[in-house]
């Protein structure tokens, strides 16, 4: 049974959408969070703050994930100590952020982020919003009951209190987690307007946690999607990475389309999805990313972005070839055009666009099975990514499978055998090439 915690504080409900400021306290014996599952560095930070007389709680995704029996990606701490006070307690502490100072406590490669409780910026604080309702300032310290209201979903707004190992719940998040329900805190439209990225976060959490989004919330997202157009492309890049590199890319891709948000992120791709082969190719790229993440293999954003933009790049290349350009030039021009159009919406750092171009350019070179050229392909630094890309195209039915097979078999041989095969191929009668299934194969 949950116990109601009677706050001695004066109520200030009017600022908080009429929701009570008294939290439900879920005591240690009532919930399943065990300190065994909290990383040592996070416990150290919590205990030291507590011993120094400050409030210290684990917050956000960590509490949510622990309740769901998952291992949290990171552990965030919230406290009533100011960043300067935190920094006095820890030698390994760095203060970051200009607008809102945060303390980062370093333990080897792990960082525990400690944030001071922040006050909300509800509808009453008009001076903190621009005309579309977006939050401009978010830098006022507050108390724990203030801090709750600036969080996005109820499931992300639970506080695990190190003082007595209880969970402090102001918003019904504990119940929502048990019902696998994603619910925004406060008025949905206001909250999405304040920060439209919350719409993408909704898709991400729904996909990752298999939580349901209610119809009202869906309606709000369908209406407010265009607000994503105002978000800096660099922030959207970070968010797209979280959507597609957290092991749930395939599900996120499907949900983004269901909520009609995909078009704001990849406007040049959205119309291509009507083509079954293209849709299947992107789905396979997502699936393979998810598989790699599950196996702890490295992933690069370049691969996913290359897969995403492949259909329009192929089309544009074809058009360029038809207007008389040699294939390699046609491809580079198409790549430049599509990349510069894409980065206006979701930016892609240069170090990744270079790899995307390599992956695309290598596709036609896989047709060479002989001599120096094949050898150069095999030893190209981006061979592996480009080869995976080639095989996904074959699996999606865009091209025949024979090139993918040939390069697969080649890699299974030792370097001596590889040399022999490649040079034998040079003398062999020209291999009959099966035609690509489609004209825009990028394979000319
Ligand atoms: P993940 O498991 O992906 O890290 P998370 O819930 O920890 O999920 P973070 O982006 O790490 O998400 O943010 C930590 C916490 O900060 C969230 O749980 C939420 O309470 C709050 N938060 C983050 N971004 C926003 C936002 N845009 N609007 C409101 N609250 C946010
Ligand atoms: Mg987190």
XYZ file of C-alpha atoms and ligand atoms in Angstrom:
476
model
C 0.000 0.000 0.000
C 1.192 3.482 -0.784
C 1.200 6.031 1.998
C 0.290 9.640 1.521
C 2.957 11.996 2.653
C 1.548 15.135 4.226
C 3.638 18.089 3.318
C 4.043 20.806 5.952
C 4.705 23.248 3.172
C 2.080 25.735 2.115
C 0.306 24.487 -0.985
C 0.916 26.326 -4.204
C -1.352 24.345 -6.453
C -2.305 27.247 -8.672
C 1.096 27.252 -10.341
C 0.935 23.573 -11.063
C -2.101 22.866 -13.171
C -4.199 22.087 -10.124
C -2.231 18.932 -9.354
C -1.438 18.325 -5.696
C 1.971 19.304 -4.419
C 1.806 16.494 -1.866
C 3.679 13.489 -3.103
C 2.915 9.816 -2.711
C 5.783 8.129 -0.896
C 6.442 4.563 -1.936
C 8.452 3.107 0.913
C 11.420 0.753 0.597
C 9.291 -2.305 1.376
C 6.746 -1.383 -1.295
C 8.969 -1.009 -4.353
C 11.521 -3.217 -6.036
C 14.527 -0.905 -6.305
C 17.543 -2.416 -4.638
C 20.837 -0.605 -4.058
C 22.535 -3.652 -5.559
C 21.324 -2.448 -8.952
C 22.587 1.104 -8.567
C 26.123 1.674 -9.810
C 28.672 2.251 -7.053
C 29.663 5.789 -8.180
C 26.029 6.928 -8.089
C 25.620 5.547 -4.564
C 28.808 7.301 -3.469
C 27.534 10.636 -4.739
C 24.126 10.162 -3.125
C 25.593 9.154 0.252
C 28.133 11.942 0.374
C 25.541 14.603 -0.391
C 23.236 13.102 2.213
C 25.952 12.982 4.877
C 26.744 16.631 4.199
C 23.135 17.447 5.071
C 21.703 17.908 1.586
C 18.737 16.221 -0.034
C 19.931 13.712 -2.621
C 17.811 11.688 -5.009
C 18.346 9.507 -7.993
C 16.080 10.897 -10.724
C 14.729 10.520 -14.205
C 15.429 7.576 -16.467
C 17.460 5.704 -13.858
C 14.542 5.346 -11.408
C 12.204 4.424 -14.258
C 14.576 1.805 -15.653
C 15.300 0.298 -12.234
C 11.566 -0.088 -11.609
C 11.242 -1.798 -14.987
C 14.088 -4.171 -14.113
C 16.418 -2.671 -16.729
C 19.945 -1.492 -16.172
C 19.980 2.317 -16.540
C 22.180 3.873 -19.217
C 23.232 6.604 -16.819
C 22.532 7.712 -13.275
C 21.401 11.284 -12.702
C 21.217 12.835 -9.274
C 19.156 15.820 -8.114
C 19.881 17.761 -4.950
C 19.135 20.970 -3.093
C 22.884 21.729 -2.934
C 24.013 24.383 -5.397
C 26.606 23.389 -8.008
C 29.264 25.248 -6.011
C 28.336 23.347 -2.847
C 28.464 20.068 -4.779
C 31.850 20.927 -6.164
C 33.224 21.514 -2.658
C 32.287 17.959 -1.702
C 33.957 16.190 -4.632
C 37.499 16.553 -5.870
C 36.596 14.820 -9.127
C 33.882 17.361 -9.936
C 33.595 19.693 -12.921
C 30.964 22.345 -13.321
C 29.559 22.579 -16.813
C 26.936 24.631 -18.642
C 26.573 28.364 -18.829
C 22.821 28.835 -18.760
C 22.220 26.222 -16.140
C 25.194 24.950 -14.159
C 25.472 21.211 -13.641
C 28.050 19.269 -11.677
C 29.722 16.356 -13.403
C 31.420 13.969 -10.991
C 33.967 11.808 -12.766
C 34.690 8.198 -11.808
C 37.059 6.899 -14.454
C 34.966 6.899 -17.608
C 31.670 7.121 -15.787
C 30.131 10.511 -15.090
C 27.410 11.099 -12.538
C 25.470 14.233 -13.374
C 24.272 16.212 -10.388
C 21.648 18.907 -10.976
C 20.313 21.352 -8.448
C 16.501 21.296 -8.160
C 15.087 23.724 -10.703
C 11.919 25.768 -10.615
C 9.289 25.282 -13.320
C 8.331 27.688 -16.028
C 4.614 27.105 -16.206
C 2.045 29.133 -18.048
C 2.280 31.735 -15.312
C 5.801 32.594 -16.321
C 5.119 34.109 -19.704
C 8.383 35.996 -19.760
C 10.190 32.668 -20.110
C 8.490 31.741 -23.399
C 8.630 32.906 -27.017
C 5.476 33.405 -29.141
C 5.108 29.714 -29.982
C 5.369 28.830 -26.297
C 8.946 27.619 -26.432
C 10.971 27.797 -23.216
C 13.610 30.480 -23.325
C 14.889 30.435 -19.765
C 15.219 27.438 -17.555
C 17.668 28.584 -14.964
C 15.936 29.249 -11.673
C 16.802 27.063 -8.696
C 13.922 25.613 -6.757
C 12.901 22.851 -4.394
C 12.129 19.241 -5.171
C 8.404 19.970 -5.604
C 9.330 22.627 -8.179
C 11.758 20.353 -9.982
C 9.038 17.793 -10.777
C 7.100 20.141 -13.007
C 9.851 20.816 -15.441
C 10.258 17.109 -16.255
C 8.521 15.688 -19.262
C 6.742 12.383 -18.613
C 5.386 11.085 -15.320
C 7.565 7.972 -15.677
C 10.629 10.232 -15.772
C 9.657 12.283 -12.743
C 10.241 9.893 -9.849
C 12.798 10.600 -7.101
C 14.592 7.804 -5.277
C 15.465 9.324 -1.936
C 18.739 8.086 -0.453
C 17.687 9.301 3.020
C 15.187 6.445 3.452
C 15.322 4.549 0.122
C 11.762 5.560 -0.703
C 10.393 6.816 -4.007
C 8.841 10.264 -4.042
C 6.049 10.537 -6.616
C 4.209 13.809 -7.242
C 2.606 12.889 -10.554
C 1.408 9.283 -10.507
C 4.507 8.096 -12.319
C 4.808 4.930 -10.245
C 1.360 3.781 -11.316
C 1.965 4.818 -14.920
C 5.117 2.710 -15.005
C 3.230 -0.316 -13.697
C 0.590 0.258 -16.378
C 3.262 0.904 -19.029
C 1.717 4.259 -19.826
C 3.561 7.293 -21.126
C 1.882 10.448 -19.884
C 3.046 14.039 -20.112
C 2.989 16.079 -16.913
C 0.567 18.997 -17.137
C -1.192 20.284 -20.231
C 0.089 18.444 -23.274
C -0.129 21.225 -25.773
C 1.680 23.640 -23.448
C 4.390 21.108 -22.700
C 4.981 20.213 -26.352
C 5.069 23.873 -27.290
C 7.578 24.604 -24.528
C 9.889 22.019 -26.009
C 8.785 20.297 -29.229
C 11.625 17.758 -28.865
C 9.428 16.125 -26.229
C 7.404 14.729 -29.145
C 10.460 12.806 -30.302
C 11.171 11.756 -26.739
C 7.615 10.390 -26.552
C 8.266 8.253 -29.643
C 11.596 7.113 -28.235
C 10.265 6.070 -24.831
C 7.154 4.435 -26.294
C 9.342 2.403 -28.665
C 12.055 1.553 -26.174
C 9.912 0.791 -23.143
C 6.898 -0.542 -25.052
C 4.725 2.031 -23.297
C 1.399 3.182 -24.705
C 0.654 6.770 -25.636
C -2.960 7.764 -25.151
C -5.113 9.107 -27.995
C -5.121 12.673 -26.694
C -1.394 12.763 -26.660
C -1.248 11.263 -30.146
C -3.627 13.929 -31.400
C -1.443 16.666 -29.892
C 1.639 15.257 -31.609
C -0.144 15.004 -34.959
C -1.101 18.670 -34.664
C 2.120 20.085 -33.254
C 4.622 18.119 -35.356
C 5.463 21.144 -37.528
C 7.029 22.832 -34.468
C 9.999 20.505 -34.938
C 10.892 22.759 -37.854
C 12.038 25.410 -35.335
C 14.450 23.160 -33.482
C 18.156 23.651 -34.257
C 19.332 20.896 -36.571
C 22.237 20.010 -34.269
C 19.827 19.222 -31.431
C 17.744 17.092 -33.787
C 20.867 15.183 -34.768
C 21.414 14.263 -31.099
C 17.805 13.225 -30.780
C 17.814 11.169 -33.989
C 20.878 9.333 -32.698
C 19.069 8.537 -29.470
C 16.097 7.285 -31.485
C 18.157 5.057 -33.752
C 21.166 4.070 -31.665
C 19.492 2.802 -28.518
C 18.718 -0.683 -29.774
C 15.158 0.150 -30.822
C 15.657 1.776 -34.197
C 13.208 -0.385 -36.108
C 10.377 0.219 -33.661
C 11.197 3.948 -33.471
C 11.158 4.196 -37.266
C 7.689 2.628 -37.403
C 6.346 4.797 -34.581
C 7.786 8.001 -36.085
C 5.800 7.300 -39.236
C 2.677 6.434 -37.289
C 2.877 9.836 -35.564
C 3.713 11.557 -38.824
C 6.968 12.980 -37.460
C 9.345 11.254 -39.853
C 8.719 13.856 -42.536
C 10.079 16.673 -40.367
C 13.332 14.810 -39.870
C 13.860 13.348 -43.335
C 11.715 15.313 -45.801
C 13.600 14.034 -48.856
C 13.035 10.449 -47.844
C 9.423 10.389 -46.769
C 7.943 10.075 -50.279
C 10.373 7.313 -51.166
C 8.907 5.111 -48.456
C 5.926 4.319 -50.678
C 8.340 2.138 -52.624
C 8.344 -1.266 -50.923
C 11.981 -2.036 -51.689
C 13.160 1.267 -50.227
C 11.041 0.864 -47.110
C 12.342 -2.673 -46.678
C 15.946 -1.542 -47.160
C 15.647 1.099 -44.446
C 13.901 -1.354 -42.166
C 16.729 -3.854 -42.651
C 19.323 -1.151 -41.923
C 17.485 -0.346 -38.667
C 17.225 -4.002 -37.772
C 20.911 -4.599 -38.363
C 21.768 -1.543 -36.221
C 19.598 -2.943 -33.419
C 21.265 -6.352 -33.711
C 24.733 -4.819 -33.557
C 23.855 -2.800 -30.470
C 22.488 -5.896 -28.752
C 25.786 -7.660 -29.475
C 27.793 -4.645 -28.264
C 29.269 -4.120 -31.723
C 30.174 -0.586 -32.813
C 27.697 1.421 -34.899
C 28.199 4.622 -36.846
C 25.576 7.250 -37.621
C 27.082 7.361 -41.123
C 25.636 3.959 -41.960
C 22.077 4.816 -40.994
C 22.129 8.218 -42.659
C 23.627 6.634 -45.780
C 20.831 4.061 -45.800
C 18.180 6.698 -45.168
C 19.256 8.948 -48.031
C 20.164 6.175 -50.474
C 16.899 6.180 -52.460
C 16.869 9.924 -53.222
C 20.624 9.880 -53.889
C 20.163 7.007 -56.347
C 17.341 8.805 -58.117
C 19.251 12.050 -58.382
C 22.349 10.188 -59.615
C 20.279 8.569 -62.339
C 18.915 11.951 -63.399
C 22.448 13.363 -63.504
C 23.683 10.437 -65.592
C 20.811 10.965 -68.005
C 21.819 14.581 -68.383
C 25.230 13.379 -69.552
C 27.457 13.206 -66.462
C 29.851 10.312 -65.907
C 28.564 8.031 -63.136
C 31.130 8.975 -60.454
C 30.527 12.698 -60.952
C 26.777 12.170 -61.069
C 26.898 10.353 -57.731
C 29.054 12.982 -56.008
C 26.799 15.792 -57.221
C 23.720 13.913 -56.054
C 25.358 13.248 -52.683
C 26.198 16.932 -52.225
C 22.675 17.969 -53.112
C 20.923 15.524 -50.796
C 23.307 16.036 -47.889
C 22.998 19.819 -48.008
C 19.232 19.545 -48.133
C 19.183 17.059 -45.240
C 21.435 19.064 -42.891
C 18.981 21.948 -42.944
C 16.654 19.692 -40.923
C 18.878 17.257 -39.054
C 22.533 18.160 -39.136
C 25.152 15.500 -39.867
C 28.722 16.282 -38.803
C 31.261 16.311 -41.617
C 33.132 13.293 -40.256
C 30.011 11.243 -40.971
C 29.076 12.712 -44.360
C 32.561 11.780 -45.605
C 31.915 8.155 -44.676
C 28.435 8.265 -46.243
C 29.985 9.361 -49.536
C 32.510 6.509 -49.294
C 29.783 3.958 -48.674
C 27.804 5.217 -51.664
C 30.811 5.462 -53.992
C 31.962 1.948 -53.158
C 28.635 0.428 -54.225
C 29.409 0.570 -57.946
C 32.999 -0.536 -57.352
C 31.795 -3.860 -55.926
C 31.077 -4.914 -59.496
C 34.822 -5.202 -60.078
C 36.013 -8.625 -59.100
C 39.491 -8.513 -60.515
C 42.919 -7.008 -60.318
C 44.102 -3.894 -58.570
C 40.663 -2.374 -58.446
C 39.099 -5.222 -56.512
C 42.127 -5.282 -54.248
C 41.695 -1.574 -53.531
C 38.038 -2.086 -52.670
C 38.865 -4.918 -50.286
C 41.402 -2.729 -48.495
C 39.359 0.448 -48.484
C 38.980 1.715 -44.888
C 35.213 1.743 -45.321
C 35.032 -1.658 -47.022
C 33.174 -3.344 -44.198
C 30.427 -0.743 -43.881
C 30.020 -0.514 -47.651
C 29.898 -4.302 -47.967
C 27.198 -4.544 -45.262
C 25.319 -1.852 -47.156
C 25.609 -3.825 -50.399
C 24.237 -6.967 -48.806
C 21.308 -5.089 -47.288
C 20.460 -3.793 -50.764
C 20.516 -7.357 -52.025
C 18.409 -8.595 -49.126
C 15.871 -5.854 -49.722
C 15.599 -6.956 -53.371
C 17.087 -3.806 -54.868
C 19.920 -5.717 -56.595
C 20.793 -9.351 -57.281
C 22.613 -11.217 -54.531
C 25.622 -12.378 -56.563
C 27.985 -9.467 -55.742
C 27.205 -9.746 -52.070
C 27.903 -13.493 -52.238
C 31.143 -13.040 -54.133
C 32.546 -10.558 -51.609
C 31.307 -12.655 -48.705
C 33.157 -15.695 -50.001
C 36.263 -13.666 -50.686
C 36.446 -12.495 -47.085
C 36.311 -16.061 -45.827
C 39.626 -16.817 -47.601
C 43.077 -16.050 -46.254
C 45.079 -13.159 -47.810
C 47.094 -15.505 -50.085
C 43.947 -17.115 -51.471
C 42.320 -13.692 -51.882
C 45.226 -12.534 -54.028
C 44.942 -15.636 -56.180
C 41.205 -15.293 -56.663
C 41.447 -11.613 -57.567
C 44.260 -12.131 -60.080
C 42.656 -15.285 -61.537
C 39.529 -13.267 -62.088
C 41.590 -10.876 -64.179
C 42.449 -13.616 -66.679
C 39.126 -15.383 -66.607
C 36.629 -14.683 -69.351
C 34.505 -11.687 -68.459
C 31.900 -12.770 -66.023
C 28.384 -12.291 -67.265
C 26.772 -9.706 -65.090
C 23.210 -10.238 -64.199
C 21.272 -7.082 -64.702
C 20.215 -5.147 -61.641
C 16.556 -5.630 -60.900
C 15.887 -1.967 -61.321
C 17.185 0.793 -63.453
C 18.277 3.063 -60.630
C 20.572 0.461 -59.134
C 23.456 2.880 -58.741
C 25.380 0.078 -60.244
C 26.295 1.342 -63.647
P 17.548 7.648 -21.192
O 17.343 6.305 -20.599
O 17.393 7.661 -22.652
O 18.778 8.375 -20.723
P 16.237 9.603 -19.592
O 14.816 9.632 -19.112
O 17.298 9.450 -18.579
O 16.300 8.478 -20.691
P 17.596 11.974 -20.409
O 17.568 12.619 -21.741
O 18.858 11.348 -19.924
O 16.433 10.894 -20.436
O 17.072 13.043 -19.360
C 17.072 12.826 -17.950
C 15.799 13.371 -17.328
O 15.706 14.778 -17.543
C 14.518 12.784 -17.937
O 14.141 11.588 -17.326
C 13.520 13.902 -17.697
O 13.036 13.849 -16.407
C 14.372 15.150 -17.845
N 14.337 15.690 -19.220
C 15.254 15.486 -20.192
N 14.934 16.127 -21.327
C 13.786 16.773 -21.078
C 12.932 17.621 -21.838
N 13.209 17.922 -23.105
N 11.826 18.117 -21.221
C 11.565 17.823 -19.936
N 12.309 17.027 -19.185
C 13.407 16.493 -19.722
Mg 19.386 9.500 -18.921
